[in-house]
Short mmCIF file of C-alpha atoms in Angstrom, two decimals:
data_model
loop_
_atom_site.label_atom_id
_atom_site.label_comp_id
_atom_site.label_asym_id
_atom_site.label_seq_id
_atom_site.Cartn_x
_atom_site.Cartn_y
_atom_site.Cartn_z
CA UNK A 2 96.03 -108.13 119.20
CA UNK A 3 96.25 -111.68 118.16
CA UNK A 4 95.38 -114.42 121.01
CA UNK A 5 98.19 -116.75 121.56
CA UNK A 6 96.91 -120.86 122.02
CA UNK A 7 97.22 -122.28 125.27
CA UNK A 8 97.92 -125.15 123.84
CA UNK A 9 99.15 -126.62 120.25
CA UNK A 10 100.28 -129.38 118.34
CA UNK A 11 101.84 -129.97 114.19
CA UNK A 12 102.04 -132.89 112.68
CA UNK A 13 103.63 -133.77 109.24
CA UNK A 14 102.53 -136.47 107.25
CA UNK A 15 102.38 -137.83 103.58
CA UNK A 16 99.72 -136.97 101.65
CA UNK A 17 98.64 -140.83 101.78
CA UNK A 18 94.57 -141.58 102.20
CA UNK A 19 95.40 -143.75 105.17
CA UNK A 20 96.47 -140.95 106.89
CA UNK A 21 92.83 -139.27 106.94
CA UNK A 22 91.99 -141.19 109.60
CA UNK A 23 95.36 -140.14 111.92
CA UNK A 24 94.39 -136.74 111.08
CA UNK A 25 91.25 -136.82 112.62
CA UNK A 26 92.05 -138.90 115.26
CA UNK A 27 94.84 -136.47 116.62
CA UNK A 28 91.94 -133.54 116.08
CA UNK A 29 89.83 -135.63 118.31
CA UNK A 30 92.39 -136.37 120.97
CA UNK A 31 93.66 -133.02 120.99
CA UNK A 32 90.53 -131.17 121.58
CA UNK A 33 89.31 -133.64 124.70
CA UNK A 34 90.90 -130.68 127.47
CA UNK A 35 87.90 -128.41 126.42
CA UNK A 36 85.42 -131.31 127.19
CA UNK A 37 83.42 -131.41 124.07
CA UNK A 38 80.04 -132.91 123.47
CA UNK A 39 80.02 -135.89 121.09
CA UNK A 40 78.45 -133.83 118.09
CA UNK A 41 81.14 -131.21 118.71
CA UNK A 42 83.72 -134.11 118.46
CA UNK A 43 82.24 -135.49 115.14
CA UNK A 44 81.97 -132.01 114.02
CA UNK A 45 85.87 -131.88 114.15
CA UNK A 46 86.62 -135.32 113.04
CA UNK A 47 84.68 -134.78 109.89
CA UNK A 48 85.64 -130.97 108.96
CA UNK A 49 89.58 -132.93 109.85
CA UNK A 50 88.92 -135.49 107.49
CA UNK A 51 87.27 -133.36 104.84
CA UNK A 52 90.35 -131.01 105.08
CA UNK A 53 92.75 -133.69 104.85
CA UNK A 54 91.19 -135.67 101.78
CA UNK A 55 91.01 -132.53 99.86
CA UNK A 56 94.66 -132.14 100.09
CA UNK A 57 95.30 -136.28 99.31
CA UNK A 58 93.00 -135.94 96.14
CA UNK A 59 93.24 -132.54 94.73
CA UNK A 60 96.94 -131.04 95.72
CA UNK A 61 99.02 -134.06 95.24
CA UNK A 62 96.79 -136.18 92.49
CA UNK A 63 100.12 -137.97 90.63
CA UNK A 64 102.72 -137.59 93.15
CA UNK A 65 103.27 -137.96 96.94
CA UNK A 66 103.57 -135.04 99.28
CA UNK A 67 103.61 -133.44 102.55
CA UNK A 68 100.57 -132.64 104.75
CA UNK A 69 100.87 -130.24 107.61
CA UNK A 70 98.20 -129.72 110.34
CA UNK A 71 98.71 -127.66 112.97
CA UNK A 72 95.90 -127.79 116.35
CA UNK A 73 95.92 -124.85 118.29
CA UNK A 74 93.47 -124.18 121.80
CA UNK A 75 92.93 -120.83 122.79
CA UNK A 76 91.09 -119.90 126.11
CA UNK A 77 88.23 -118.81 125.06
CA UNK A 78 87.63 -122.43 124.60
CA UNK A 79 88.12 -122.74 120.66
CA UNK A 80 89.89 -124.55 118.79
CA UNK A 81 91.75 -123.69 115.67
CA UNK A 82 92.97 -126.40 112.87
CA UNK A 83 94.94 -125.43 109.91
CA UNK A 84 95.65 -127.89 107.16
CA UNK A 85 98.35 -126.57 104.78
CA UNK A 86 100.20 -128.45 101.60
CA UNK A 87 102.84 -127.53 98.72
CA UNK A 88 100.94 -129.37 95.79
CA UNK A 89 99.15 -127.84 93.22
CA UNK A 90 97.29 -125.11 94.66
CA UNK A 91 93.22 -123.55 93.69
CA UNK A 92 92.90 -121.36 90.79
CA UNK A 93 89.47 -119.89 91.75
CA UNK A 94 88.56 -120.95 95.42
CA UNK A 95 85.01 -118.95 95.26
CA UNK A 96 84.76 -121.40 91.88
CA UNK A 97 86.64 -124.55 94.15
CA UNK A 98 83.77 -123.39 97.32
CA UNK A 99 80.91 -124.17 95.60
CA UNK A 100 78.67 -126.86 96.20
CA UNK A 101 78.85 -130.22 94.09
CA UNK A 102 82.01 -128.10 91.98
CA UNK A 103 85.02 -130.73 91.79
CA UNK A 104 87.96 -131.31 89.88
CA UNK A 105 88.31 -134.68 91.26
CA UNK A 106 87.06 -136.71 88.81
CA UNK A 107 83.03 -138.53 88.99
CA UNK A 108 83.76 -140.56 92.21
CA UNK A 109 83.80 -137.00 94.10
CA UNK A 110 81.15 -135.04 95.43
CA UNK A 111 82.58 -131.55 95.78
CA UNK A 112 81.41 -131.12 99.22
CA UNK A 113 84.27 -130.83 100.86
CA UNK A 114 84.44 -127.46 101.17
CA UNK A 115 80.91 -126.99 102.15
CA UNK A 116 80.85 -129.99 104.72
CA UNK A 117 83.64 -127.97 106.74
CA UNK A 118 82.12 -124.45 106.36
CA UNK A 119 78.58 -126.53 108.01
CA UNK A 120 80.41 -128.19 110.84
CA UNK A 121 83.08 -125.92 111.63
CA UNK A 122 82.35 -121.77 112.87
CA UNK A 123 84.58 -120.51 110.21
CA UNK A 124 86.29 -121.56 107.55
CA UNK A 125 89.31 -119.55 105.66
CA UNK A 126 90.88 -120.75 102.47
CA UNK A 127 94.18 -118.76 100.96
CA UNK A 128 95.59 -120.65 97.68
CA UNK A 129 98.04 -120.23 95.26
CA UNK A 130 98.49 -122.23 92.32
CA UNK A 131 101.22 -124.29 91.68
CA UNK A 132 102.48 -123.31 95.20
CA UNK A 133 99.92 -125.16 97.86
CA UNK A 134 96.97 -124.43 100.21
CA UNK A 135 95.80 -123.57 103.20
CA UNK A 136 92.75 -124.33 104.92
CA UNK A 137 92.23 -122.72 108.65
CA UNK A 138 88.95 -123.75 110.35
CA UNK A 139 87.68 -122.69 113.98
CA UNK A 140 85.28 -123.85 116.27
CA UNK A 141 84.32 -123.01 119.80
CA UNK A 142 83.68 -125.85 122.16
CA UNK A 143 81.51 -127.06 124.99
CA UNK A 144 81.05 -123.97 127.44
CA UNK A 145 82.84 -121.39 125.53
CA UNK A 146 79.64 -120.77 123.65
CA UNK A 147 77.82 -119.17 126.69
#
């Protein structure tokens, strides 16, 4: 049986770098109900912003798009962000997963991936080239973890 949110929120942007840091503000905001600690908040903000970049960079790298992030709260006290585009898509995400791997050109790191998978408690990516990608992260907050 699948656990419905008790709460939830989608926003549509462009794919525009400026809009990283609305993307993780919004996580931020949205997650304050389940009283996080300040690591837990940075924890979101960055796996947010990670998620988001990825999808300004690599899905739409010569053309502008749409970004979709969805917030859900469930009552078990997690949280649940999904960050989903139509651009290019990952041809091997095992390949796109590992550390320091990037198609991004030399400026990028190719930690992205890895830097969400650390802060976040899970971390699910389903692509399809040439049709988009989804990323779905989770992480339980504050006193759901006793």
């Amino acid at each position: 049986m699948k656990k419905k949110p008790t709460n939830s929120l989608k926003l549509v942007f462009p794919s525009r770098s400026v809009n990283e840091s609305l993307a993780r503000s919004a996580a931020a905001a949205f997650v304050t109900p389940l009283d996080p600690t300040l690591e837990e908040l940075c924890d979101v903000r960055t796996a947010v912003s990670e998620a988001v970049t990825n999808a300004v960079v690599h899905a739409y790298p010569d053309t502008l798009g749409l970004i979709e992030m969805t917030l859900r709260l469930y009552d078990d006290s997690s949280l649940s962000v999904t960050i989903r585009d139509k651009g290019r898509g990952i041809a091997d995400v095992d390949l796109a997963r590992t550390p320091t791997y990037t198609t991004g050109g030399d400026d990028r790191s190719g930690m992205g991936f890895t830097i969400m998978e650390n802060f976040m408690d899970s971390l699910r990516v389903v692509s399809h080239p040439g049709k988009g990608t989804s990323v779905t992260m989770r992480k339980l907050i504050g006193h759901g973890r006793g």
